[in-house]
CSV table of C-alpha atoms in Angstrom, one decimal:
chain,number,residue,atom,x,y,z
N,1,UNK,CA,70.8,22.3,-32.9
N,2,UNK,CA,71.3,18.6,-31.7
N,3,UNK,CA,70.5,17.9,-28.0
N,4,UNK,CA,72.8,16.7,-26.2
N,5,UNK,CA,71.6,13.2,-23.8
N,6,UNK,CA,73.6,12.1,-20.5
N,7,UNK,CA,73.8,8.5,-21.3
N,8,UNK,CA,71.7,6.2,-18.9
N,9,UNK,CA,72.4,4.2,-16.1
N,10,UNK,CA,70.5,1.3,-15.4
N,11,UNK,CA,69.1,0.1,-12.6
N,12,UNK,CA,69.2,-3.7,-11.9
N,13,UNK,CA,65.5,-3.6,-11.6
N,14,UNK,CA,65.0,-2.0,-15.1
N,15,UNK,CA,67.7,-4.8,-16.4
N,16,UNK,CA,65.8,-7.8,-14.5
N,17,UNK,CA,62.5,-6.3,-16.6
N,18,UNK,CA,64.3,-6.1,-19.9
N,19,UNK,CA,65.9,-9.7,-18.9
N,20,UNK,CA,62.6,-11.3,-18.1
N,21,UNK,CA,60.6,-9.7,-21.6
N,22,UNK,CA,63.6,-11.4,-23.5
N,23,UNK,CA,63.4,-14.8,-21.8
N,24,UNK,CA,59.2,-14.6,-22.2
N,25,UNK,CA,60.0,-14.1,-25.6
N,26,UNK,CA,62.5,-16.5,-26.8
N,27,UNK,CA,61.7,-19.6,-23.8
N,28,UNK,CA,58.0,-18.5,-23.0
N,29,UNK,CA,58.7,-18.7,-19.4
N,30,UNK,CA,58.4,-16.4,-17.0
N,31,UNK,CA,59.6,-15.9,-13.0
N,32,UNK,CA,59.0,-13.2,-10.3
N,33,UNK,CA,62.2,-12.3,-9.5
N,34,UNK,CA,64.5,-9.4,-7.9
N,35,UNK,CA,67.8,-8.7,-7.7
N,36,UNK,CA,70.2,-7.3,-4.4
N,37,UNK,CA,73.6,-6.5,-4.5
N,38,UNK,CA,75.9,-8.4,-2.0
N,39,UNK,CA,79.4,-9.0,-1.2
N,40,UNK,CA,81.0,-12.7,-1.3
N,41,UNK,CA,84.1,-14.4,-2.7
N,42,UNK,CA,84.6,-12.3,-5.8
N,43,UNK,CA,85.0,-14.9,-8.0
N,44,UNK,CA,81.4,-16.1,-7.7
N,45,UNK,CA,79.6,-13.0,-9.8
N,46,UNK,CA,76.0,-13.8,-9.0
N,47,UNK,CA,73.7,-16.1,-7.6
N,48,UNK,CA,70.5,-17.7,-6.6
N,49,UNK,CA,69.4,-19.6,-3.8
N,50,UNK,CA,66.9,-23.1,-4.2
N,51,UNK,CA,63.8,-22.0,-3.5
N,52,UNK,CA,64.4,-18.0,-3.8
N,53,UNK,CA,63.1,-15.8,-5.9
N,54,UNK,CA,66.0,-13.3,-5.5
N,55,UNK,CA,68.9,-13.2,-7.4
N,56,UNK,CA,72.3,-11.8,-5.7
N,57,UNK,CA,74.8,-9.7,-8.0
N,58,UNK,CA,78.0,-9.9,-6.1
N,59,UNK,CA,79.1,-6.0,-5.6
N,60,UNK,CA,83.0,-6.5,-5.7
N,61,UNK,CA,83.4,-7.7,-9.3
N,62,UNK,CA,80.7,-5.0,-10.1
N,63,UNK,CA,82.2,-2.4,-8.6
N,64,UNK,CA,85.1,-2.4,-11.4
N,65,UNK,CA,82.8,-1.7,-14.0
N,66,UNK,CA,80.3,0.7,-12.2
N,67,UNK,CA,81.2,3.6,-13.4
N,68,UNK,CA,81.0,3.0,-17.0
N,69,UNK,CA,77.2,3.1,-17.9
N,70,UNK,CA,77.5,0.6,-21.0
N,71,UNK,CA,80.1,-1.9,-19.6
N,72,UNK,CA,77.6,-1.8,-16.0
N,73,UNK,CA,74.1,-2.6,-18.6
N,74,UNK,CA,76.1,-5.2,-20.1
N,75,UNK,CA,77.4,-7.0,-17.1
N,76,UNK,CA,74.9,-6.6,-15.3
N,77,UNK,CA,72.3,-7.9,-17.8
N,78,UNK,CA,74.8,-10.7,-18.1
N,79,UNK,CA,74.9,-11.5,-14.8
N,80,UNK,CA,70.9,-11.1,-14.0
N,81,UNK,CA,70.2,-13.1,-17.3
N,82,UNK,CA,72.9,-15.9,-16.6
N,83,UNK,CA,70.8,-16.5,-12.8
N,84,UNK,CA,67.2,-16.0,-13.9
N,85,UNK,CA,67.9,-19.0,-16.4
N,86,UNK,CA,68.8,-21.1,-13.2
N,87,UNK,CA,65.8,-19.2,-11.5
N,88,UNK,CA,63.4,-20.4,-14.6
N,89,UNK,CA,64.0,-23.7,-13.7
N,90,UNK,CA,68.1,-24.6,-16.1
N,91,UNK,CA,70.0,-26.3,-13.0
N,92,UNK,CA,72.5,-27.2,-15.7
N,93,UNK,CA,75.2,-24.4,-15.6
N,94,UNK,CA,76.7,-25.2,-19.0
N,95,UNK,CA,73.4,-25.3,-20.9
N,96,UNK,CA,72.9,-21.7,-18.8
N,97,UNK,CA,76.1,-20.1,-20.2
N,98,UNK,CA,75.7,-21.5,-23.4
N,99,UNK,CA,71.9,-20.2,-23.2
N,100,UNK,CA,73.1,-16.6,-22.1
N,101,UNK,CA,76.2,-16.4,-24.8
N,102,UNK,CA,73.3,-17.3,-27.4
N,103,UNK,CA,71.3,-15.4,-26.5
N,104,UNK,CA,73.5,-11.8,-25.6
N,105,UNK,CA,75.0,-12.5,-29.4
N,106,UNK,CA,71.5,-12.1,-31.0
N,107,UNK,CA,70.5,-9.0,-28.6
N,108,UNK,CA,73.8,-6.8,-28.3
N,109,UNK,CA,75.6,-8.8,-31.5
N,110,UNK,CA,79.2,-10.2,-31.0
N,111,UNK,CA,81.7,-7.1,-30.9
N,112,UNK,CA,79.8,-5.6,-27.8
N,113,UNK,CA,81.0,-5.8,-24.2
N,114,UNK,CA,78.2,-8.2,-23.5
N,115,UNK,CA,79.2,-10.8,-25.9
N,116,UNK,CA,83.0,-10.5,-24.9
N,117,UNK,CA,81.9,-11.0,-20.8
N,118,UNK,CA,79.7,-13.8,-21.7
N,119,UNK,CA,82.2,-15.3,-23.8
N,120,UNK,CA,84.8,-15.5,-21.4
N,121,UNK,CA,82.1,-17.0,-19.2
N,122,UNK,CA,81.2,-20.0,-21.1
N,123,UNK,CA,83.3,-22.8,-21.7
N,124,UNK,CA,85.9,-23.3,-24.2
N,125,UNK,CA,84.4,-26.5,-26.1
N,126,UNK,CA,81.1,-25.1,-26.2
N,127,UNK,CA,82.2,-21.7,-27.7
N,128,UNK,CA,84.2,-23.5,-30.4
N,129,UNK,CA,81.3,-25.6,-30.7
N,130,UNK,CA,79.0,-22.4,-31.6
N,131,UNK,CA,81.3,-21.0,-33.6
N,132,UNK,CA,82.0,-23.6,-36.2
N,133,UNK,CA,78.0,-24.1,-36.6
N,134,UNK,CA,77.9,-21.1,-37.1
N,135,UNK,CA,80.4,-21.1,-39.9
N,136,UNK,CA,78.9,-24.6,-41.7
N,137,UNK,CA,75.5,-23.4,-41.3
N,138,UNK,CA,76.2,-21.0,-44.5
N,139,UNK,CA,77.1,-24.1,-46.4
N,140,UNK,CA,74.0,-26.4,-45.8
């Protein structure tokens, strides 16, 4: 008989842990860090302050996608990974996205939710950019 398993929600704090393992082991860097939900201008998902250890997921946009267990995971480890790359020390917010579409490709692969929210994230030119490496990398 196969057992049947409620699918998981995660918590951000269990996300921030799995977010901080996978930057120790691709950058070897490591922050304390913790996240709190917040409300502000919806088109800002997430954020950090200088000097702060916390990172701020803005509740509005992550109310949408609550109530789906895998799209919340996804965007929320987007969102958490995307700030704790600033909070490491990457001012630079197109080396960040770049750093976080990279990065979500090689842990979720490119058809999951992940990849397709970080995608839209990043910036045009740079996903063209990986994309034809990508492509002429099998040729050198």
């Amino acid at each position: 008989m196969r057992k049947l398993t409620m699918p998981s929600i995660s918590s951000p704090n269990t996300i921030l842990i799995e977010v901080q393992g996978d930057v120790l082991k691709r950058m070897g860097k490591r922050a304390e860090a913790y996240v709190q939900f917040a409300s502000f201008n919806p088109s800002v998902l997430g954020f950090v302050k200088a000097g702060s250890n916390v990172i701020y997921v803005n509740e509005i946009p992550y109310s949408r996608v609550a109530i789906d267990s895998e799209k919340s995971h996804d965007y929320l480890y987007v969102v958490i990974l995307h700030e704790y790359l600033h909070l490491i020390g990457i001012a630079d917010e197109r080396e960040v996205r770049k750093i976080t579409l990279e990065m979500v490709g090689s842990k979720f692969g490119e058809n999951s939710n992940a990849f397709s929210f970080s995608k839209m994230l990043t910036f045009p030119e740079d996903v063209k950019i990986m994309e034809n490496r990508k492509y002429f990398s099998h040729y050198m």
